[in-house]
Short mmCIF file of C-alpha atoms in Angstrom, two decimals:
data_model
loop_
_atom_site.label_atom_id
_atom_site.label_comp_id
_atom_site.label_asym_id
_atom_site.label_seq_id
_atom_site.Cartn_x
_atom_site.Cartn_y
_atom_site.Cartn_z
CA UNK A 187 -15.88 -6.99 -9.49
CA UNK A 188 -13.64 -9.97 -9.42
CA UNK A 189 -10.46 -10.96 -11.43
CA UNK A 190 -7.35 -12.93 -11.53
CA UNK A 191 -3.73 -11.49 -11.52
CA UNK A 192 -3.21 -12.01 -15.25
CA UNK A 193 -6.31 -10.00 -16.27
CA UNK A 194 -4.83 -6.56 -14.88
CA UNK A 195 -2.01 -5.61 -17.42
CA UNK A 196 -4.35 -7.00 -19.96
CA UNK A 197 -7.03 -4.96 -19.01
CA UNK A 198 -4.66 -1.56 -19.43
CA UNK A 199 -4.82 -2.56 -23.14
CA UNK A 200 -8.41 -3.57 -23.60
CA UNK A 201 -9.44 0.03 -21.98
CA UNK A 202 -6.94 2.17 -24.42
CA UNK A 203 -8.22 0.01 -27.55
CA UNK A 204 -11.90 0.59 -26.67
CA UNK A 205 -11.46 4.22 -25.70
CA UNK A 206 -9.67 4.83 -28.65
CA UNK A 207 -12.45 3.00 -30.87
CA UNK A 208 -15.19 4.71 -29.20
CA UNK A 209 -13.45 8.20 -30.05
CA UNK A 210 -13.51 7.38 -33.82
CA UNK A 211 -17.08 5.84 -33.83
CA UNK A 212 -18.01 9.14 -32.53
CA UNK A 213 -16.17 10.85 -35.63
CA UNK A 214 -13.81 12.85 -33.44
CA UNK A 215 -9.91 13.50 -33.48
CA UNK A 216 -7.99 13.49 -30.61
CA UNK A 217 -7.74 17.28 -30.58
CA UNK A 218 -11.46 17.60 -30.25
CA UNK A 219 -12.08 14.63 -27.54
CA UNK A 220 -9.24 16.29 -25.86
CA UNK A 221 -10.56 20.35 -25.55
CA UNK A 222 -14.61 18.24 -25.48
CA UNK A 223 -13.54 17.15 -21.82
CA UNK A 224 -10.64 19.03 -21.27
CA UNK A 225 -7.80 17.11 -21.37
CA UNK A 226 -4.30 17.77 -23.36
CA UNK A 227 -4.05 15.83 -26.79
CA UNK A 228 -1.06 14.75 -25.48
CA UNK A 229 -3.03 13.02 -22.49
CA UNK A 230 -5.56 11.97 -25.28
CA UNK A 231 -2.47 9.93 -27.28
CA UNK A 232 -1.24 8.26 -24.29
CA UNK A 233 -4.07 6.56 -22.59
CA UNK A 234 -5.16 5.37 -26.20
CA UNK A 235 -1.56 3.95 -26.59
CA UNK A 236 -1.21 2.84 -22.99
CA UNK A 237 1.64 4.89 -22.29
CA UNK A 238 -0.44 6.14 -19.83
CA UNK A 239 -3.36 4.50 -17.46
CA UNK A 240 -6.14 7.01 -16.67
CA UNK A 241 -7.27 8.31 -13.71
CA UNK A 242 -10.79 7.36 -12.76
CA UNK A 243 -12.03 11.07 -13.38
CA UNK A 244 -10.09 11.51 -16.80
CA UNK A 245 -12.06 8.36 -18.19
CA UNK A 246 -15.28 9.50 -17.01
CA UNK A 247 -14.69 13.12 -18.73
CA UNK A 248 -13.96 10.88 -21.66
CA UNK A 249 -16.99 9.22 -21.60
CA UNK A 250 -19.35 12.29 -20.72
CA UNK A 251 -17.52 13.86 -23.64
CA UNK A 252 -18.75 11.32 -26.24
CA UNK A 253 -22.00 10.64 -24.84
CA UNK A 254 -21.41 7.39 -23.85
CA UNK A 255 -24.75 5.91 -22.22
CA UNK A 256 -24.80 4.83 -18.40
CA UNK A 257 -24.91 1.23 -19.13
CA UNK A 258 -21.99 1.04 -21.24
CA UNK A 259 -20.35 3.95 -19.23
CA UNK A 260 -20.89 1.83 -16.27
CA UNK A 261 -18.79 -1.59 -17.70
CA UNK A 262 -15.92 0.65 -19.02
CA UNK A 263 -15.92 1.98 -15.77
CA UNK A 264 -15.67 -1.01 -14.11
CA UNK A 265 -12.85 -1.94 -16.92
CA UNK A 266 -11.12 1.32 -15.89
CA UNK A 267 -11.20 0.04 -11.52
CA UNK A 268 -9.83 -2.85 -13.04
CA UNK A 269 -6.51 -0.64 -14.97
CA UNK A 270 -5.94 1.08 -12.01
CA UNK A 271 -4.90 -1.91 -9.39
CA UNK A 272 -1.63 -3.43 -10.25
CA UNK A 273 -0.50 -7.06 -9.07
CA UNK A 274 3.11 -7.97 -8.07
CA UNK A 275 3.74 -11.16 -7.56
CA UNK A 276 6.06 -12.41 -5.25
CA UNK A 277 8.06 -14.47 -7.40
CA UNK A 278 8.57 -12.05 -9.92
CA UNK A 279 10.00 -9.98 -7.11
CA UNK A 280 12.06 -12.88 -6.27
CA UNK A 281 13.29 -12.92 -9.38
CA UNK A 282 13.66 -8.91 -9.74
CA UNK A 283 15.63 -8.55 -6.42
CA UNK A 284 14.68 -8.31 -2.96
CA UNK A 285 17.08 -4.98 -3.38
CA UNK A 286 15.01 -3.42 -5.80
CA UNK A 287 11.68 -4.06 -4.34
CA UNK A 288 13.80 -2.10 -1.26
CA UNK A 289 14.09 1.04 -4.11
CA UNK A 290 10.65 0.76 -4.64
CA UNK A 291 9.50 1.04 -1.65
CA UNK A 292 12.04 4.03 -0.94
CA UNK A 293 10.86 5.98 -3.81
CA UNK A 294 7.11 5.23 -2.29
CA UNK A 295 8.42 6.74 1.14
CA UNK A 296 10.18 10.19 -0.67
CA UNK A 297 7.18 10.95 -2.77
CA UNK A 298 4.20 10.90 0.05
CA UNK A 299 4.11 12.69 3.24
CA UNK A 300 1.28 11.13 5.26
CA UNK A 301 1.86 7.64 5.99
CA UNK A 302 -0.97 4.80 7.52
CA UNK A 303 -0.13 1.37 8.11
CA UNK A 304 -1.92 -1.21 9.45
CA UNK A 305 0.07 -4.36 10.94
CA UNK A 306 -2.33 -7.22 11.88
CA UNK A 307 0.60 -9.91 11.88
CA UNK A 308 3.78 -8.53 12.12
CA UNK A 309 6.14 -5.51 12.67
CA UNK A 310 6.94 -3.55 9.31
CA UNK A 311 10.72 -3.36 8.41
CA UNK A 312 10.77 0.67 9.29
CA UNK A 313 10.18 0.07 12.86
CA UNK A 314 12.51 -2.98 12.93
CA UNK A 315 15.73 -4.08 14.81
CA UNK A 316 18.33 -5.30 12.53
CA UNK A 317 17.41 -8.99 14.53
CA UNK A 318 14.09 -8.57 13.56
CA UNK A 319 14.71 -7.88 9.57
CA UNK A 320 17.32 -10.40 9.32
CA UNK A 321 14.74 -13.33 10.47
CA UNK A 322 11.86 -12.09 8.46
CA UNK A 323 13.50 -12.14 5.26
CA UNK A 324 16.16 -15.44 6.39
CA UNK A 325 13.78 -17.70 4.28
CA UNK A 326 14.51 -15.68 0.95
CA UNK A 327 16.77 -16.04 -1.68
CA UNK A 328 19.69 -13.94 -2.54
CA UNK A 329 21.92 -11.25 -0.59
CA UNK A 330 20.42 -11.06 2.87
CA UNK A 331 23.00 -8.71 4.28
CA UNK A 332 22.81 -6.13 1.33
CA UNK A 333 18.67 -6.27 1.91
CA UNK A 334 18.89 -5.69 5.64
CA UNK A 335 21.14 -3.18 5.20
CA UNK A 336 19.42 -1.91 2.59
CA UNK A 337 15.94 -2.00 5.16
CA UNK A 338 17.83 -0.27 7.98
CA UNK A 339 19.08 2.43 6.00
CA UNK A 340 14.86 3.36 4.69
CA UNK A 341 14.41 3.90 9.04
CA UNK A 342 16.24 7.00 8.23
CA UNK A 343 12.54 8.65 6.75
CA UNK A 344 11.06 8.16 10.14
CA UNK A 345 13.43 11.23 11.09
CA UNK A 346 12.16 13.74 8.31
CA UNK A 347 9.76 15.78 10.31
CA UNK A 348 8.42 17.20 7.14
CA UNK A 349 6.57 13.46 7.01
CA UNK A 350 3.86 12.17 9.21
CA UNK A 351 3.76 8.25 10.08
CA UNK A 352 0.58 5.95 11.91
CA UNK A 353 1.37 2.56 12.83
CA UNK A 354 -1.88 0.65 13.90
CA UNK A 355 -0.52 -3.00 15.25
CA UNK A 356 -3.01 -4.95 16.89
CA UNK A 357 -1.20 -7.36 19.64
CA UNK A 358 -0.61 -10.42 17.94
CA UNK A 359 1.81 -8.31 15.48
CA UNK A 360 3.57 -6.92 18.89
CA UNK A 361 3.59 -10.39 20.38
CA UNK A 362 4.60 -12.43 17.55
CA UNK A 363 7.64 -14.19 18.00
CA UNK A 364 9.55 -13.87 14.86
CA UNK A 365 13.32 -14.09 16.93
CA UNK A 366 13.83 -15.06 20.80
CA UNK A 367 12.60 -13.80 23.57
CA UNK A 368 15.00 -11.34 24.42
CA UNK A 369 15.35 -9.99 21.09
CA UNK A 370 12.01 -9.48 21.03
CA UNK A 371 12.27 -7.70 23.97
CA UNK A 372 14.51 -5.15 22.30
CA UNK A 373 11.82 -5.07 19.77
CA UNK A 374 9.17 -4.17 21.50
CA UNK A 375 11.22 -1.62 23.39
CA UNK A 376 12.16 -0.01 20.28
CA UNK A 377 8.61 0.37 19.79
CA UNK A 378 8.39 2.21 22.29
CA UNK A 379 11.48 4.43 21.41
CA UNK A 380 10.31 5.32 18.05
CA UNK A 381 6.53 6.41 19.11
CA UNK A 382 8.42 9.22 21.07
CA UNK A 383 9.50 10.88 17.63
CA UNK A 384 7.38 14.01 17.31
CA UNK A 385 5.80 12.83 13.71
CA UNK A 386 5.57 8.81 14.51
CA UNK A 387 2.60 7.24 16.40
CA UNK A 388 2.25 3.79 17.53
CA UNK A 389 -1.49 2.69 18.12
CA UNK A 390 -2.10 -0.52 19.58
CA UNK A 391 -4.83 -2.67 19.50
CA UNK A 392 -4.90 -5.06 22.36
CA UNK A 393 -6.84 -8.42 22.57
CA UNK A 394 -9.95 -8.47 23.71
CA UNK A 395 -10.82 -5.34 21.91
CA UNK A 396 -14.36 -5.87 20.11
CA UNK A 397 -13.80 -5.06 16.77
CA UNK A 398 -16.62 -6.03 14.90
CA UNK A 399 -14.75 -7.04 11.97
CA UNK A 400 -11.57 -9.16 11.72
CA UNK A 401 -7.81 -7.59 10.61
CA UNK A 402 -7.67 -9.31 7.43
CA UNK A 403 -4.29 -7.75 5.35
CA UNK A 404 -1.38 -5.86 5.82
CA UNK A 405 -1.76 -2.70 4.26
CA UNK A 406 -0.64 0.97 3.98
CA UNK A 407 -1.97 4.07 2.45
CA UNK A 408 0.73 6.67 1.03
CA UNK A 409 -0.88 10.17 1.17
CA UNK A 410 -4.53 9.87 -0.70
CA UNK A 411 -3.69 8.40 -4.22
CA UNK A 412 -2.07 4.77 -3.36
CA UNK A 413 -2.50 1.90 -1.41
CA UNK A 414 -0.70 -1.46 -0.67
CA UNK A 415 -2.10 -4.62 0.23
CA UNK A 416 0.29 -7.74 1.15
CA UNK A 417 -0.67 -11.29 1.09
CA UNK A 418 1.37 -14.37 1.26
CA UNK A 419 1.87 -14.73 -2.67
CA UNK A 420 2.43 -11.15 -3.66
CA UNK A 421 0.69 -7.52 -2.90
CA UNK A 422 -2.01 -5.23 -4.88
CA UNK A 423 -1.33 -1.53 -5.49
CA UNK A 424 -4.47 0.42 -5.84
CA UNK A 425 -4.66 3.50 -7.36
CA UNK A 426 -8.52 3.91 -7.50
CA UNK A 427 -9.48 6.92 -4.90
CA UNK A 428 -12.52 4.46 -3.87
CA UNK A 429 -10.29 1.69 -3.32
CA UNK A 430 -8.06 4.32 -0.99
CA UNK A 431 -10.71 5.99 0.43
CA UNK A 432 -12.44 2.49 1.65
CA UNK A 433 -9.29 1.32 3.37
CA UNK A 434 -8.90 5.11 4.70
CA UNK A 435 -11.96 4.06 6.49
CA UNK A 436 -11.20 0.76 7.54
CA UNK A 437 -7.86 2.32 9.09
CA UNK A 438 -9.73 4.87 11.22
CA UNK A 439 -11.85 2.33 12.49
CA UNK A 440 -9.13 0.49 13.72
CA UNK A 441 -7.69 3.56 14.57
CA UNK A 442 -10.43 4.54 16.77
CA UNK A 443 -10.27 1.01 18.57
CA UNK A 444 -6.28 1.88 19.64
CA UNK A 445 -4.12 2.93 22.45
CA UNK A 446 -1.82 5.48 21.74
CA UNK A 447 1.03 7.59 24.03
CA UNK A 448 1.18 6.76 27.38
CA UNK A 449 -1.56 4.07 27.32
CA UNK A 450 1.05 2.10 24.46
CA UNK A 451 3.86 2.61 25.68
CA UNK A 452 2.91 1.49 29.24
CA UNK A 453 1.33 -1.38 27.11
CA UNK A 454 4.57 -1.96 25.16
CA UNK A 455 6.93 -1.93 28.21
CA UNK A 456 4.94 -4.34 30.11
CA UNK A 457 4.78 -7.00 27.07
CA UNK A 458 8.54 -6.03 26.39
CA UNK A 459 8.77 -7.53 30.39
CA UNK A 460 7.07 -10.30 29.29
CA UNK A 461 9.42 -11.28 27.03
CA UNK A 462 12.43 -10.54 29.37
CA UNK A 463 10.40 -12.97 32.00
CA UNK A 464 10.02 -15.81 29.59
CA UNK A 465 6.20 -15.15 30.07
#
């Protein structure tokens, strides 16, 4: 199913207003939709208000609960995919605050413990140095020392061993030259520092690995109920367990196509080198 940007938040309130209608075609109140496919009325209320988006499962119990036939089922379905993936533009997070995307992101990190991200292009702001973050985000508008600062001090969750973290970069992200050489150099070789903490690893997929398949986004999976996906005009939050489960998969193939421990870190130092060398 395709769709454009604009059709997501309206699509939250075409699924509660035909939900809601097919309830009272089928003569039932909330209370009796809601213990028909067990559900609070509460829960009932709110996703035919849209105080609340539904879950892929709740919206099928809905449907099996009024009989809805597979053809129709199938569309609302597909309405319901739609609900559950969320567009943020990059402008209106220009005009929000590069700050409070930072909050977002650190409320992302403190609810999930099992973290997968997948860096075709580019080192992610947890792994880093304060070099590094400041010429990534020179181009944007606003306070550029309060966001760096604001990125260094989200490194801190890499130390909470209660949480789990899998970097997958192939070598163009290692290689790319976002500061000088001999920054980068420090960059890499931070790399290299971080994969030694006891819940971090640092996969790398070198060139001339056959993938089968090219590295098309950035992306990262928090847990098993969300996923990020970056492009250059904004990102796409899914929340549909196919949507997570399918880039699950596409992470442990890349995964399985990576060097880890010694093999990366003997890989890191020698590109750090490289970089020292002017090579």
């Amino acid at each position: 199913m395709t769709f454009a940007p604009e059709q997501l938040d309206r699509s939250k309130a075409d699924l509660a207003r035909l939900l809601r209608d097919l309830r009272k075609r089928a003569g039932l109140s909330g209370d009796r939709l809601a213990l028909r496919c067990g559900l609070s009325q509460s829960t009932i209320s709110k996703i035919e208000t849209g105080r609340k988006t539904p879950r892929l499962t709740e919206v099928e119990s809905i449907l099996r609960a009024l009989g809805v036939p597979p053809g129709p089922a199938e569309e609302i379905m597909s309405l319901a995919r739609v609900a559950n993936t969320e567009w943020q533009g990059v402008r209106a997070s220009l005009r929000r605050g590069l700050e409070k995307r930072q909050t977002e992101l650190a409320a992302l990190e403190a609810s999930a413990t099992v973290f997968r991200y997948f860096l075709p292009a580019m080192v992610t702001g947890l792994l880093a140095t304060p070099e590094y973050v400041r010429a990534g985000i020179a181009h944007s508008p606003g306070d550029i020392a309060s966001v760096v600062a604001r990125k260094l001090e989200r490194q801190a969750v890499l130390y909470d061993i209660s949480k789990s973290f899998t970097f997958l970069l192939t070598e163009q992200a290692v290689r790319w030259a976002v500061v000088p050489p001999m920054a980068m150099s420090v960059q890499v070789e931070r790399l290299v520092a971080l994969s030694r903490l006891p819940n971090v690893r640092i996969g790398i997929v070198p060139n001339g690995v056959v993938t089968g398949r090219g590295p098309m986004n950035t992306f990262t999976v928090y847990g098993e109920h969300l996923a990020t996906v970056e492009t250059f005009t904004g990102r796409i939050v899914f929340r549909d367990s196919r949507d997570i489960s399918e880039h699950l998969a596409i992470f442990a193939l890349y995964e399985g196509m990576a060097i880890f421990d010694t093999a990366s870190d003997a890989f890191l130092s020698a590109v750090a080198a490289d970089f020292r060398n002017g090579i």
